[in-house]
PDB file of C-alpha atoms in Angstrom:
ATOM      1  CA  UNK A   1      -0.017 -13.951 -25.857  1.00 85.00           C
ATOM      2  CA  UNK A   2      -3.067 -11.739 -26.399  1.00 88.00           C
ATOM      3  CA  UNK A   3      -0.960  -8.640 -27.039  1.00 90.00           C
ATOM      4  CA  UNK A   4       1.489 -10.518 -29.273  1.00 89.00           C
ATOM      5  CA  UNK A   5      -1.446 -11.877 -31.264  1.00 89.00           C
ATOM      6  CA  UNK A   6      -3.025  -8.475 -31.824  1.00 90.00           C
ATOM      7  CA  UNK A   7       0.323  -6.759 -32.450  1.00 90.00           C
ATOM      8  CA  UNK A   8       0.100  -4.348 -29.486  1.00 91.00           C
ATOM      9  CA  UNK A   9       2.892  -5.897 -27.365  1.00 92.00           C
ATOM     10  CA  UNK A  10       5.412  -3.300 -28.537  1.00 92.00           C
ATOM     11  CA  UNK A  11       3.325  -0.158 -28.122  1.00 94.00           C
ATOM     12  CA  UNK A  12       1.594   1.712 -25.334  1.00 96.00           C
ATOM     13  CA  UNK A  13      -2.199   1.793 -25.266  1.00 95.00           C
ATOM     14  CA  UNK A  14      -4.501   4.277 -23.533  1.00 94.00           C
ATOM     15  CA  UNK A  15      -4.916   3.280 -19.886  1.00 94.00           C
ATOM     16  CA  UNK A  16      -1.654   1.295 -19.904  1.00 95.00           C
ATOM     17  CA  UNK A  17       0.329   0.592 -16.745  1.00 96.00           C
ATOM     18  CA  UNK A  18       3.767   1.598 -18.021  1.00 96.00           C
ATOM     19  CA  UNK A  19       7.043   0.138 -16.724  1.00 94.00           C
ATOM     20  CA  UNK A  20      10.151   2.284 -16.357  1.00 93.00           C
ATOM     21  CA  UNK A  21      13.018   0.381 -18.001  1.00 91.00           C
ATOM     22  CA  UNK A  22      15.237  -1.449 -15.517  1.00 85.00           C
ATOM     23  CA  UNK A  23      12.948  -0.757 -12.566  1.00 87.00           C
ATOM     24  CA  UNK A  24      10.071  -2.522 -10.883  1.00 84.00           C
ATOM     25  CA  UNK A  25       8.000   0.637 -10.867  1.00 87.00           C
ATOM     26  CA  UNK A  26       5.196   1.658 -13.171  1.00 90.00           C
ATOM     27  CA  UNK A  27       2.756   4.502 -13.776  1.00 94.00           C
ATOM     28  CA  UNK A  28      -0.642   4.757 -15.431  1.00 94.00           C
ATOM     29  CA  UNK A  29      -0.785   6.474 -18.829  1.00 94.00           C
ATOM     30  CA  UNK A  30      -4.346   7.692 -19.358  1.00 91.00           C
ATOM     31  CA  UNK A  31      -3.417   8.763 -22.875  1.00 92.00           C
ATOM     32  CA  UNK A  32      -0.379   8.224 -25.057  1.00 94.00           C
ATOM     33  CA  UNK A  33       1.206  11.401 -26.388  1.00 95.00           C
ATOM     34  CA  UNK A  34       4.049  11.667 -28.914  1.00 96.00           C
ATOM     35  CA  UNK A  35       6.716  11.957 -26.195  1.00 96.00           C
ATOM     36  CA  UNK A  36       5.565   8.822 -24.357  1.00 96.00           C
ATOM     37  CA  UNK A  37       5.302   6.888 -27.632  1.00 96.00           C
ATOM     38  CA  UNK A  38       8.860   7.963 -28.499  1.00 97.00           C
ATOM     39  CA  UNK A  39      10.102   6.837 -25.063  1.00 96.00           C
ATOM     40  CA  UNK A  40       8.478   3.449 -25.718  1.00 96.00           C
ATOM     41  CA  UNK A  41      10.133   3.113 -29.139  1.00 95.00           C
ATOM     42  CA  UNK A  42      13.486   4.022 -27.523  1.00 95.00           C
ATOM     43  CA  UNK A  43      13.069   1.339 -24.827  1.00 93.00           C
ATOM     44  CA  UNK A  44      12.880   3.803 -21.922  1.00 95.00           C
ATOM     45  CA  UNK A  45       9.377   2.601 -20.979  1.00 96.00           C
ATOM     46  CA  UNK A  46       7.445  -0.593 -21.706  1.00 96.00           C
ATOM     47  CA  UNK A  47       3.848  -1.842 -21.762  1.00 96.00           C
ATOM     48  CA  UNK A  48       3.163  -4.284 -18.922  1.00 94.00           C
ATOM     49  CA  UNK A  49       1.219  -7.435 -18.246  1.00 92.00           C
ATOM     50  CA  UNK A  50      -0.125  -8.819 -14.979  1.00 92.00           C
ATOM     51  CA  UNK A  51       1.149 -11.364 -12.521  1.00 91.00           C
ATOM     52  CA  UNK A  52      -2.220 -11.638 -10.754  1.00 93.00           C
ATOM     53  CA  UNK A  53      -2.602 -11.774  -7.022  1.00 92.00           C
ATOM     54  CA  UNK A  54      -3.675  -9.753  -4.032  1.00 91.00           C
ATOM     55  CA  UNK A  55      -3.640  -5.992  -4.465  1.00 87.00           C
ATOM     56  CA  UNK A  56      -3.193  -5.946  -8.211  1.00 77.00           C
ATOM     57  CA  UNK A  57      -3.793  -2.764 -10.163  1.00 84.00           C
ATOM     58  CA  UNK A  58      -5.539  -3.038 -13.485  1.00 89.00           C
ATOM     59  CA  UNK A  59      -5.013  -0.910 -16.566  1.00 93.00           C
ATOM     60  CA  UNK A  60      -7.904   1.148 -17.868  1.00 94.00           C
ATOM     61  CA  UNK A  61      -9.228   1.871 -21.345  1.00 93.00           C
ATOM     62  CA  UNK A  62      -8.097  -0.231 -24.288  1.00 92.00           C
ATOM     63  CA  UNK A  63      -5.243  -1.821 -22.319  1.00 93.00           C
ATOM     64  CA  UNK A  64      -7.639  -2.751 -19.520  1.00 93.00           C
ATOM     65  CA  UNK A  65     -10.152  -4.346 -21.886  1.00 94.00           C
ATOM     66  CA  UNK A  66      -7.460  -6.489 -23.508  1.00 94.00           C
ATOM     67  CA  UNK A  67      -6.192  -7.608 -20.105  1.00 93.00           C
ATOM     68  CA  UNK A  68      -9.674  -8.418 -18.745  1.00 93.00           C
ATOM     69  CA  UNK A  69     -10.453 -10.462 -21.858  1.00 94.00           C
ATOM     70  CA  UNK A  70      -7.149 -12.335 -21.651  1.00 93.00           C
ATOM     71  CA  UNK A  71      -7.571 -13.147 -17.937  1.00 94.00           C
ATOM     72  CA  UNK A  72     -11.290 -14.062 -18.040  1.00 95.00           C
ATOM     73  CA  UNK A  73     -10.741 -17.792 -18.749  1.00 96.00           C
ATOM     74  CA  UNK A  74      -8.508 -17.933 -15.655  1.00 95.00           C
ATOM     75  CA  UNK A  75     -10.875 -16.365 -13.098  1.00 95.00           C
ATOM     76  CA  UNK A  76     -10.615 -19.402 -10.798  1.00 96.00           C
ATOM     77  CA  UNK A  77      -6.811 -19.337 -10.898  1.00 95.00           C
ATOM     78  CA  UNK A  78      -6.692 -15.585 -10.222  1.00 94.00           C
ATOM     79  CA  UNK A  79      -9.115 -16.049  -7.297  1.00 94.00           C
ATOM     80  CA  UNK A  80      -6.927 -18.833  -5.889  1.00 96.00           C
ATOM     81  CA  UNK A  81      -3.812 -16.649  -6.133  1.00 95.00           C
ATOM     82  CA  UNK A  82      -5.587 -13.869  -4.251  1.00 94.00           C
ATOM     83  CA  UNK A  83      -6.931 -16.311  -1.642  1.00 95.00           C
ATOM     84  CA  UNK A  84      -3.386 -17.578  -1.115  1.00 96.00           C
ATOM     85  CA  UNK A  85      -2.399 -13.919  -0.555  1.00 95.00           C
ATOM     86  CA  UNK A  86       0.163 -14.022  -3.339  1.00 93.00           C
ATOM     87  CA  UNK A  87       1.281 -10.455  -3.995  1.00 93.00           C
ATOM     88  CA  UNK A  88       0.387  -9.170  -7.452  1.00 91.00           C
ATOM     89  CA  UNK A  89       3.046  -7.649  -9.702  1.00 90.00           C
ATOM     90  CA  UNK A  90       3.517  -6.371 -13.240  1.00 91.00           C
ATOM     91  CA  UNK A  91       6.173  -7.302 -15.768  1.00 90.00           C
ATOM     92  CA  UNK A  92       7.204  -5.597 -19.006  1.00 92.00           C
ATOM     93  CA  UNK A  93       5.730  -7.241 -22.100  1.00 91.00           C
ATOM     94  CA  UNK A  94       9.092  -7.036 -23.816  1.00 90.00           C
ATOM     95  CA  UNK A  95      12.673  -7.574 -22.752  1.00 88.00           C
ATOM     96  CA  UNK A  96      15.960  -6.572 -24.339  1.00 87.00           C
ATOM     97  CA  UNK A  97      18.732  -9.131 -23.872  1.00 90.00           C
ATOM     98  CA  UNK A  98      22.052  -7.553 -22.924  1.00 91.00           C
ATOM     99  CA  UNK A  99      25.440  -8.489 -24.354  1.00 93.00           C
ATOM    100  CA  UNK A 100      23.985 -10.960 -26.853  1.00 91.00           C
ATOM    101  CA  UNK A 101      26.678 -13.208 -28.290  1.00 93.00           C
ATOM    102  CA  UNK A 102      26.382 -16.314 -30.444  1.00 91.00           C
ATOM    103  CA  UNK A 103      28.467 -18.899 -32.197  1.00 93.00           C
ATOM    104  CA  UNK A 104      27.449 -21.505 -34.736  1.00 93.00           C
ATOM    105  CA  UNK A 105      29.544 -24.643 -35.034  1.00 94.00           C
ATOM    106  CA  UNK A 106      28.085 -27.169 -37.445  1.00 93.00           C
ATOM    107  CA  UNK A 107      24.484 -27.553 -36.363  1.00 87.00           C
ATOM    108  CA  UNK A 108      25.142 -26.385 -32.764  1.00 89.00           C
ATOM    109  CA  UNK A 109      24.151 -22.837 -31.830  1.00 87.00           C
ATOM    110  CA  UNK A 110      25.550 -21.394 -28.599  1.00 91.00           C
ATOM    111  CA  UNK A 111      23.890 -18.267 -27.208  1.00 91.00           C
ATOM    112  CA  UNK A 112      25.019 -16.043 -24.337  1.00 93.00           C
ATOM    113  CA  UNK A 113      23.096 -13.037 -23.010  1.00 93.00           C
ATOM    114  CA  UNK A 114      22.005 -11.312 -19.839  1.00 93.00           C
ATOM    115  CA  UNK A 115      18.435 -10.662 -18.724  1.00 92.00           C
ATOM    116  CA  UNK A 116      16.829  -8.593 -15.979  1.00 85.00           C
ATOM    117  CA  UNK A 117      15.186 -10.302 -12.998  1.00 82.00           C
ATOM    118  CA  UNK A 118      11.827 -11.788 -13.914  1.00 80.00           C
ATOM    119  CA  UNK A 119      12.720 -12.487 -17.546  1.00 85.00           C
ATOM    120  CA  UNK A 120      13.011 -16.013 -18.916  1.00 88.00           C
ATOM    121  CA  UNK A 121      15.861 -17.181 -21.145  1.00 91.00           C
ATOM    122  CA  UNK A 122      13.610 -19.836 -22.684  1.00 89.00           C
ATOM    123  CA  UNK A 123      11.265 -17.115 -23.970  1.00 85.00           C
ATOM    124  CA  UNK A 124      14.171 -15.246 -25.564  1.00 87.00           C
ATOM    125  CA  UNK A 125      15.522 -18.404 -27.194  1.00 87.00           C
ATOM    126  CA  UNK A 126      12.061 -19.249 -28.543  1.00 84.00           C
ATOM    127  CA  UNK A 127      11.930 -15.833 -30.258  1.00 81.00           C
ATOM    128  CA  UNK A 128      15.483 -16.032 -31.628  1.00 79.00           C
ATOM    129  CA  UNK A 129      15.490 -19.561 -32.972  1.00 78.00           C
ATOM    130  CA  UNK A 130      13.087 -20.725 -35.662  1.00 72.00           C
ATOM    131  CA  UNK A 131      12.698 -24.436 -36.170  1.00 64.00           C
ATOM    132  CA  UNK A 132      10.557 -26.593 -38.381  1.00 63.00           C
ATOM    133  CA  UNK A 133      10.962 -29.586 -36.085  1.00 61.00           C
ATOM    134  CA  UNK A 134       7.706 -30.665 -34.483  1.00 58.00           C
ATOM    135  CA  UNK A 135       7.960 -32.385 -31.130  1.00 59.00           C
ATOM    136  CA  UNK A 136       5.522 -35.241 -30.679  1.00 58.00           C
ATOM    137  CA  UNK A 137       4.553 -37.024 -27.493  1.00 57.00           C
ATOM    138  CA  UNK A 138       5.577 -40.619 -27.286  1.00 52.00           C
ATOM    139  CA  UNK A 139       2.860 -43.204 -26.634  1.00 53.00           C
ATOM    140  CA  UNK A 140       4.978 -44.633 -23.824  1.00 52.00           C
ATOM    141  CA  UNK A 141       5.685 -41.291 -22.134  1.00 49.00           C
TER     142      UNK A 141
END
């Protein structure tokens, strides 16, 4: 949410832990040169975000500062994840749905697409579908 809010979710920042598309591996980019930026624009590499836990690596530089700021309110949760020995991981900050198909029949939209492991269909749908309907909690819920 922090990177979406500041507009940096779709670009590499100095110190970034960079994901190789379609793999669970990453590397640290101390600086971002024109070639690496082009690979990011092409979808070959992606900026990452943390799944905190034991043994997590942190980005440095600008990327590291953004991540530390975003995680600071959750220090107790991060500590609990580490204490539970949950293994840390990284995930790409963006995902490209594969084989996207849709049909609209009346007011019913049907979507079909594939996602890599670790991606959530609900997040994709939220980005694809705009609605002005506001859900309200019921008093008797």
